[in-house]
Amino acid sequence: MADRIRMLIREEVITYSYILLYIALSSGQIFFNKWVLSSKQINFPYPLGLTLLHMVFSSILCFVLTKVFKIMKVEEGMTAELYVTSVAPIGAMFAMTLWLGNTAYLYISVAFAQMLKAIMPVAVFILGVLAGLEVMSCRMLLIMSVISFGVLVASYGEISINWIGVVYQMGGVVGEALRLIFMEILVKRKGLKLNPISVMFYVSPCSALCLFIPWIFLEKPKMDTNGTWNFPPLVLFLNCLCTFALNLSVFLVISHTSALTIRVAGVVKDWVVVLLSALLFADTKLTIVNLFGYGIAIAGVAAYNNHKLKKEASRRSSSESQNAESIPLTSSSASSK
């Protein structure tokens, strides 16, 4: 009995350690990117180039870990047709999300960017309804209205709002929503289940290619003309490694808990980022209206997560009951033989 209690405590400690690691890495990566893009010491205001470096680093590291050292395993079952029709759109949307999201940090504060991200469930739900993955209901319509109202209030309370930054951030939200929809189509309709390291292995090179093409035309000429940026190799390596570790921490949390835990931890992370950014960055000035609106939006996000949890639980229980009913039939048929 004592050994079982110790084992349960150990599992709980490991699980919460992974959750805290995810929150720390996710928050740290946001602050790290903001510092790199806005720092006068490094002078690297090139979000497209920074995101491209992240994806190239991730591609190389995934290849080394899975094919050279074989520490991690890549899921089998990927075909050329599946890659073109499913993985390529996911990679393109992932590239779009990172590019536009990082660009937004040049125009708006970290805190306000996080507040705008609260609209994500609304974008996912609307696109899910259009794709036939979600069903419109009065309850979901109310939840989406609460989230939207909260984000509007938070935006109204922003002291120095920059609409260019808002457009970039909302574009990143749409890109992330499309990526999640494509991921769900890949799993539900095409039946391919990939662990996060496999997703990174397949998606990162595609995202790097999608970023490389616009980088040549949009940022490379500016970088060649200015040529005054100073990106120390150690800082570059740590920034790319932090991005890779963040994606890996998502895998660790999901493998020990569930995808819903990531959503809940993400809500906690958003609050941490909002409050800490007010202390770390001079361009962040929070108001009561900001926090009130964000609180409303987070309440809507919590209701959305709760609804998804109940939906997943009912689906799991129905599948388990079907399996339980099939066992006696198998036994009787075997005995009749």
CSV table of C-alpha atoms in Angstrom, one decimal:
chain,number,residue,atom,x,y,z
A,1,MET,CA,0.0,0.0,0.0
A,2,ALA,CA,2.8,2.4,0.9
A,3,ASP,CA,4.6,1.6,-2.3
A,4,ARG,CA,1.5,2.3,-4.3
A,5,ILE,CA,1.0,5.7,-2.6
A,6,ARG,CA,4.7,6.6,-3.3
A,7,MET,CA,4.2,5.6,-6.9
A,8,LEU,CA,1.1,7.8,-7.3
A,9,ILE,CA,2.8,10.7,-5.6
A,10,ARG,CA,5.8,10.2,-7.9
A,11,GLU,CA,3.6,10.2,-11.0
A,12,GLU,CA,1.8,13.3,-9.8
A,13,VAL,CA,5.1,15.1,-9.2
A,14,ILE,CA,6.3,14.1,-12.7
A,15,THR,CA,3.1,15.2,-14.3
A,16,TYR,CA,3.0,18.6,-12.6
A,17,SER,CA,6.7,19.1,-13.4
A,18,TYR,CA,6.0,18.6,-17.1
A,19,ILE,CA,3.1,21.1,-16.9
A,20,LEU,CA,5.3,23.7,-15.1
A,21,LEU,CA,8.0,23.0,-17.7
A,22,TYR,CA,5.6,23.7,-20.5
A,23,ILE,CA,4.3,26.9,-18.9
A,24,ALA,CA,7.9,28.1,-18.3
A,25,LEU,CA,9.1,27.3,-21.8
A,26,SER,CA,6.0,28.7,-23.5
A,27,SER,CA,6.2,31.9,-21.6
A,28,GLY,CA,10.0,32.1,-21.9
A,29,GLN,CA,9.9,31.6,-25.6
A,30,ILE,CA,7.4,34.5,-26.1
A,31,PHE,CA,9.6,36.8,-24.0
A,32,PHE,CA,12.7,35.5,-25.8
A,33,ASN,CA,11.3,36.2,-29.3
A,34,LYS,CA,10.1,39.7,-28.2
A,35,TRP,CA,13.5,40.5,-26.9
A,36,VAL,CA,15.4,39.3,-30.0
A,37,LEU,CA,13.1,41.2,-32.3
A,38,SER,CA,13.0,44.4,-30.4
A,39,SER,CA,16.4,44.5,-28.8
A,40,LYS,CA,18.7,47.3,-29.9
A,41,GLN,CA,21.7,45.3,-28.9
A,42,ILE,CA,20.9,42.5,-31.4
A,43,ASN,CA,19.0,44.7,-33.9
A,44,PHE,CA,17.3,41.8,-35.6
A,45,PRO,CA,13.7,43.0,-36.5
A,46,TYR,CA,13.2,40.2,-39.0
A,47,PRO,CA,10.4,37.9,-37.7
A,48,LEU,CA,10.2,36.0,-40.9
A,49,GLY,CA,14.0,35.2,-40.8
A,50,LEU,CA,13.8,34.3,-37.1
A,51,THR,CA,10.9,31.9,-37.7
A,52,LEU,CA,12.8,30.4,-40.7
A,53,LEU,CA,15.8,29.7,-38.5
A,54,HIS,CA,13.6,28.0,-35.9
A,55,MET,CA,12.1,25.7,-38.6
A,56,VAL,CA,15.5,24.8,-40.1
A,57,PHE,CA,16.9,24.1,-36.7
A,58,SER,CA,13.9,21.9,-35.8
A,59,SER,CA,14.2,20.0,-39.1
A,60,ILE,CA,17.9,19.3,-38.6
A,61,LEU,CA,17.5,18.3,-34.9
A,62,CYS,CA,14.5,16.0,-35.6
A,63,PHE,CA,16.5,14.2,-38.3
A,64,VAL,CA,19.5,13.8,-36.0
A,65,LEU,CA,17.4,12.5,-33.1
A,66,THR,CA,15.2,10.1,-35.2
A,67,LYS,CA,17.5,8.9,-38.0
A,68,VAL,CA,21.1,9.3,-36.7
A,69,PHE,CA,20.9,8.6,-33.0
A,70,LYS,CA,17.5,7.0,-33.2
A,71,ILE,CA,16.5,8.3,-29.7
A,72,MET,CA,13.0,8.9,-30.8
A,73,LYS,CA,10.8,7.0,-33.3
A,74,VAL,CA,8.9,8.5,-36.2
A,75,GLU,CA,5.5,7.0,-36.9
A,76,GLU,CA,5.1,5.0,-40.1
A,77,GLY,CA,2.3,5.2,-42.6
A,78,MET,CA,3.2,8.5,-44.4
A,79,THR,CA,2.7,8.4,-48.1
A,80,ALA,CA,3.6,11.0,-50.8
A,81,GLU,CA,-0.1,11.7,-51.5
A,82,LEU,CA,-0.9,12.0,-47.8
A,83,TYR,CA,2.1,14.4,-47.4
A,84,VAL,CA,1.0,16.6,-50.2
A,85,THR,CA,-2.7,16.7,-49.3
A,86,SER,CA,-2.5,16.9,-45.5
A,87,VAL,CA,1.0,17.6,-44.1
A,88,ALA,CA,1.8,20.4,-46.6
A,89,PRO,CA,-1.3,22.4,-45.7
A,90,ILE,CA,-0.5,21.9,-42.0
A,91,GLY,CA,3.1,23.0,-42.6
A,92,ALA,CA,2.0,26.1,-44.5
A,93,MET,CA,-0.5,27.1,-41.8
A,94,PHE,CA,2.1,26.5,-39.1
A,95,ALA,CA,4.5,28.8,-41.0
A,96,MET,CA,1.9,31.4,-41.4
A,97,THR,CA,1.0,31.3,-37.7
A,98,LEU,CA,4.6,31.7,-36.5
A,99,TRP,CA,5.5,34.4,-39.0
A,100,LEU,CA,2.5,36.6,-38.4
A,101,GLY,CA,2.5,36.0,-34.7
A,102,ASN,CA,6.1,37.0,-34.3
A,103,THR,CA,5.6,40.0,-36.6
A,104,ALA,CA,2.8,41.3,-34.4
A,105,TYR,CA,5.4,41.7,-31.5
A,106,LEU,CA,7.0,44.6,-33.6
A,107,TYR,CA,3.7,46.6,-33.3
A,108,ILE,CA,1.8,45.6,-30.2
A,109,SER,CA,2.8,44.6,-26.6
A,110,VAL,CA,3.2,41.0,-25.6
A,111,ALA,CA,0.2,41.3,-23.1
A,112,PHE,CA,-2.2,42.6,-25.8
A,113,ALA,CA,-1.1,39.9,-28.2
A,114,GLN,CA,-2.0,37.3,-25.7
A,115,MET,CA,-5.4,38.9,-25.1
A,116,LEU,CA,-6.1,38.8,-28.8
A,117,LYS,CA,-5.1,35.1,-28.9
A,118,ALA,CA,-8.1,34.3,-26.6
A,119,ILE,CA,-10.3,34.6,-29.7
A,120,MET,CA,-8.7,31.3,-30.9
A,121,PRO,CA,-11.6,29.0,-29.9
A,122,VAL,CA,-14.0,31.2,-31.9
A,123,ALA,CA,-11.9,30.9,-35.1
A,124,VAL,CA,-11.5,27.1,-34.6
A,125,PHE,CA,-15.2,26.6,-34.0
A,126,ILE,CA,-16.3,28.7,-37.0
A,127,LEU,CA,-13.9,26.9,-39.3
A,128,GLY,CA,-14.8,23.6,-37.8
A,129,VAL,CA,-18.5,24.2,-38.6
A,130,LEU,CA,-17.6,25.1,-42.2
A,131,ALA,CA,-15.5,21.9,-42.4
A,132,GLY,CA,-18.2,19.8,-41.0
A,133,LEU,CA,-16.2,18.9,-37.8
A,134,GLU,CA,-18.4,20.9,-35.4
A,135,VAL,CA,-22.1,21.4,-35.0
A,136,MET,CA,-23.6,24.8,-34.3
A,137,SER,CA,-25.7,25.0,-31.1
A,138,CYS,CA,-27.1,27.6,-28.9
A,139,ARG,CA,-24.7,26.8,-26.1
A,140,MET,CA,-21.6,27.1,-28.3
A,141,LEU,CA,-23.0,30.3,-29.9
A,142,LEU,CA,-23.3,31.7,-26.4
A,143,ILE,CA,-19.7,30.7,-25.4
A,144,MET,CA,-18.3,32.1,-28.6
A,145,SER,CA,-20.2,35.4,-28.0
A,146,VAL,CA,-18.8,35.6,-24.5
A,147,ILE,CA,-15.2,35.1,-25.7
A,148,SER,CA,-15.7,37.6,-28.6
A,149,PHE,CA,-17.2,40.2,-26.2
A,150,GLY,CA,-14.3,39.8,-23.8
A,151,VAL,CA,-11.7,40.3,-26.5
A,152,LEU,CA,-13.5,43.4,-27.7
A,153,VAL,CA,-13.6,44.9,-24.2
A,154,ALA,CA,-9.9,44.1,-23.7
A,155,SER,CA,-9.1,45.8,-27.1
A,156,TYR,CA,-11.2,48.8,-26.1
A,157,GLY,CA,-9.1,49.1,-22.9
A,158,GLU,CA,-5.8,49.1,-24.8
A,159,ILE,CA,-4.1,52.5,-24.4
A,160,SER,CA,-1.9,52.5,-27.5
A,161,ILE,CA,-3.5,50.2,-30.0
A,162,ASN,CA,-1.8,49.6,-33.3
A,163,TRP,CA,-4.1,48.2,-36.0
A,164,ILE,CA,-1.3,46.8,-38.1
A,165,GLY,CA,-0.2,44.7,-35.2
A,166,VAL,CA,-3.8,43.6,-34.6
A,167,VAL,CA,-4.2,42.5,-38.2
A,168,TYR,CA,-0.9,40.5,-38.0
A,169,GLN,CA,-2.0,38.8,-34.7
A,170,MET,CA,-5.5,38.0,-36.0
A,171,GLY,CA,-3.9,36.6,-39.2
A,172,GLY,CA,-1.8,34.4,-36.9
A,173,VAL,CA,-4.9,33.2,-35.1
A,174,VAL,CA,-6.6,32.3,-38.3
A,175,GLY,CA,-3.5,30.4,-39.4
A,176,GLU,CA,-3.4,28.4,-36.1
A,177,ALA,CA,-7.1,27.7,-36.3
A,178,LEU,CA,-6.7,26.3,-39.9
A,179,ARG,CA,-3.7,24.2,-38.7
A,180,LEU,CA,-5.8,22.7,-36.0
A,181,ILE,CA,-8.6,21.9,-38.4
A,182,PHE,CA,-6.2,20.3,-40.9
A,183,MET,CA,-4.7,18.3,-38.0
A,184,GLU,CA,-8.2,17.1,-37.0
A,185,ILE,CA,-9.0,16.1,-40.6
A,186,LEU,CA,-5.7,14.2,-40.8
A,187,VAL,CA,-6.6,12.2,-37.7
A,188,LYS,CA,-10.4,11.8,-38.1
A,189,ARG,CA,-11.0,11.5,-41.8
A,190,LYS,CA,-7.6,10.0,-42.9
A,191,GLY,CA,-7.0,7.9,-39.8
A,192,LEU,CA,-3.3,8.8,-39.4
A,193,LYS,CA,-2.2,9.4,-35.8
A,194,LEU,CA,1.2,11.0,-35.3
A,195,ASN,CA,3.0,11.8,-32.1
A,196,PRO,CA,4.4,15.3,-31.8
A,197,ILE,CA,8.0,14.4,-32.7
A,198,SER,CA,6.6,12.8,-35.9
A,199,VAL,CA,4.6,15.9,-36.6
A,200,MET,CA,7.7,18.0,-36.1
A,201,PHE,CA,9.7,15.7,-38.3
A,202,TYR,CA,7.3,15.9,-41.2
A,203,VAL,CA,6.0,19.5,-40.8
A,204,SER,CA,9.2,21.4,-40.0
A,205,PRO,CA,10.9,21.0,-43.4
A,206,CYS,CA,7.6,22.0,-45.2
A,207,SER,CA,7.2,25.0,-42.9
A,208,ALA,CA,10.8,26.0,-43.6
A,209,LEU,CA,10.2,25.9,-47.3
A,210,CYS,CA,7.0,27.9,-47.0
A,211,LEU,CA,9.0,30.6,-45.0
A,212,PHE,CA,12.0,30.6,-47.2
A,213,ILE,CA,10.2,31.7,-50.4
A,214,PRO,CA,8.6,34.9,-48.9
A,215,TRP,CA,11.8,35.6,-46.9
A,216,ILE,CA,13.8,35.9,-50.2
A,217,PHE,CA,11.5,38.6,-51.4
A,218,LEU,CA,10.4,40.4,-48.2
A,219,GLU,CA,13.3,40.3,-45.7
A,220,LYS,CA,16.5,39.3,-47.5
A,221,PRO,CA,16.8,42.6,-49.4
A,222,LYS,CA,16.4,44.5,-46.2
A,223,MET,CA,18.9,42.4,-44.4
A,224,ASP,CA,21.5,42.8,-47.2
A,225,THR,CA,20.9,46.6,-47.3
A,226,ASN,CA,21.1,47.2,-43.5
A,227,GLY,CA,23.6,44.6,-42.6
A,228,THR,CA,24.1,46.0,-39.1
A,229,TRP,CA,22.4,43.3,-37.1
A,230,ASN,CA,24.5,41.3,-34.6
A,231,PHE,CA,23.0,37.9,-33.7
A,232,PRO,CA,25.5,36.1,-31.4
A,233,PRO,CA,25.6,32.4,-32.3
A,234,LEU,CA,25.0,31.4,-28.6
A,235,VAL,CA,21.8,33.5,-28.4
A,236,LEU,CA,20.6,32.1,-31.8
A,237,PHE,CA,21.3,28.5,-30.7
A,238,LEU,CA,19.5,29.0,-27.4
A,239,ASN,CA,16.5,30.7,-29.0
A,240,CYS,CA,16.1,27.9,-31.5
A,241,LEU,CA,16.6,25.2,-28.8
A,242,CYS,CA,14.0,26.8,-26.7
A,243,THR,CA,11.5,26.6,-29.5
A,244,PHE,CA,12.3,22.9,-30.1
A,245,ALA,CA,12.1,22.2,-26.3
A,246,LEU,CA,8.7,23.9,-26.2
A,247,ASN,CA,7.3,21.6,-28.9
A,248,LEU,CA,8.8,18.6,-27.0
A,249,SER,CA,7.2,19.7,-23.7
A,250,VAL,CA,3.8,19.6,-25.4
A,251,PHE,CA,4.5,16.0,-26.3
A,252,LEU,CA,5.5,15.2,-22.7
A,253,VAL,CA,2.4,16.8,-21.2
A,254,ILE,CA,0.0,15.2,-23.6
A,255,SER,CA,1.6,11.7,-23.1
A,256,HIS,CA,1.2,12.0,-19.3
A,257,THR,CA,-2.2,13.7,-19.2
A,258,SER,CA,-4.4,14.8,-22.2
A,259,ALA,CA,-4.7,17.4,-24.9
A,260,LEU,CA,-7.2,19.2,-22.7
A,261,THR,CA,-4.6,19.7,-20.0
A,262,ILE,CA,-2.5,21.6,-22.6
A,263,ARG,CA,-5.5,23.9,-23.1
A,264,VAL,CA,-5.9,24.5,-19.4
A,265,ALA,CA,-2.1,25.0,-18.9
A,266,GLY,CA,-2.2,27.4,-21.9
A,267,VAL,CA,-4.8,29.5,-20.1
A,268,VAL,CA,-2.5,29.7,-17.0
A,269,LYS,CA,0.4,30.5,-19.3
A,270,ASP,CA,-1.5,33.3,-20.9
A,271,TRP,CA,-2.2,35.0,-17.6
A,272,VAL,CA,1.5,34.5,-16.6
A,273,VAL,CA,2.6,36.2,-19.8
A,274,VAL,CA,0.2,39.1,-19.5
A,275,LEU,CA,1.2,39.9,-15.9
A,276,LEU,CA,4.9,39.3,-16.3
A,277,SER,CA,5.1,41.4,-19.5
A,278,ALA,CA,3.9,44.4,-17.6
A,279,LEU,CA,7.0,44.1,-15.5
A,280,LEU,CA,9.5,43.2,-18.2
A,281,PHE,CA,8.6,45.5,-21.1
A,282,ALA,CA,8.2,49.2,-21.1
A,283,ASP,CA,5.6,49.1,-23.9
A,284,THR,CA,3.1,47.1,-21.8
A,285,LYS,CA,0.6,49.2,-19.9
A,286,LEU,CA,-2.3,47.3,-18.5
A,287,THR,CA,-5.6,48.9,-17.6
A,288,ILE,CA,-8.6,47.7,-15.5
A,289,VAL,CA,-10.6,47.5,-18.7
A,290,ASN,CA,-7.9,45.4,-20.3
A,291,LEU,CA,-7.9,42.9,-17.5
A,292,PHE,CA,-11.7,42.9,-17.1
A,293,GLY,CA,-12.2,42.1,-20.8
A,294,TYR,CA,-9.5,39.5,-20.7
A,295,GLY,CA,-11.1,37.9,-17.7
A,296,ILE,CA,-14.4,37.6,-19.5
A,297,ALA,CA,-12.7,36.0,-22.5
A,298,ILE,CA,-10.8,33.5,-20.3
A,299,ALA,CA,-14.1,32.6,-18.7
A,300,GLY,CA,-15.5,31.8,-22.1
A,301,VAL,CA,-12.4,29.8,-23.0
A,302,ALA,CA,-12.8,27.8,-19.7
A,303,ALA,CA,-16.5,27.1,-20.6
A,304,TYR,CA,-15.3,26.0,-24.1
A,305,ASN,CA,-12.7,23.6,-22.6
A,306,ASN,CA,-15.3,22.2,-20.2
A,307,HIS,CA,-17.7,21.6,-23.1
A,308,LYS,CA,-15.0,19.8,-25.1
A,309,LEU,CA,-14.1,17.7,-22.0
A,310,LYS,CA,-17.7,16.5,-21.5
A,311,LYS,CA,-18.0,15.8,-25.3
A,312,GLU,CA,-14.8,13.7,-25.2
A,313,ALA,CA,-15.8,11.9,-22.0
A,314,SER,CA,-19.2,10.9,-23.5
A,315,ARG,CA,-17.6,9.8,-26.7
A,316,ARG,CA,-15.1,7.6,-24.7
A,317,SER,CA,-17.8,6.1,-22.5
A,318,SER,CA,-20.0,5.2,-25.5
A,319,SER,CA,-17.1,3.5,-27.3
A,320,GLU,CA,-16.3,1.6,-24.1
A,321,SER,CA,-19.9,0.4,-23.7
A,322,GLN,CA,-19.9,-0.7,-27.3
A,323,ASN,CA,-16.7,-2.7,-26.7
A,324,ALA,CA,-18.2,-4.2,-23.5
A,325,GLU,CA,-21.3,-5.3,-25.5
A,326,SER,CA,-19.2,-7.0,-28.1
A,327,ILE,CA,-17.4,-9.3,-25.7
A,328,PRO,CA,-20.3,-11.6,-24.8
A,329,LEU,CA,-21.1,-12.0,-28.5
A,330,THR,CA,-17.6,-13.1,-29.2
A,331,SER,CA,-17.6,-15.5,-26.3
A,332,SER,CA,-20.9,-17.1,-27.3
A,333,SER,CA,-19.9,-17.4,-30.9
A,334,ALA,CA,-16.6,-19.1,-29.9
A,335,SER,CA,-18.4,-21.5,-27.6
A,336,SER,CA,-21.0,-22.4,-30.2
A,337,LYS,CA,-18.1,-23.6,-32.4
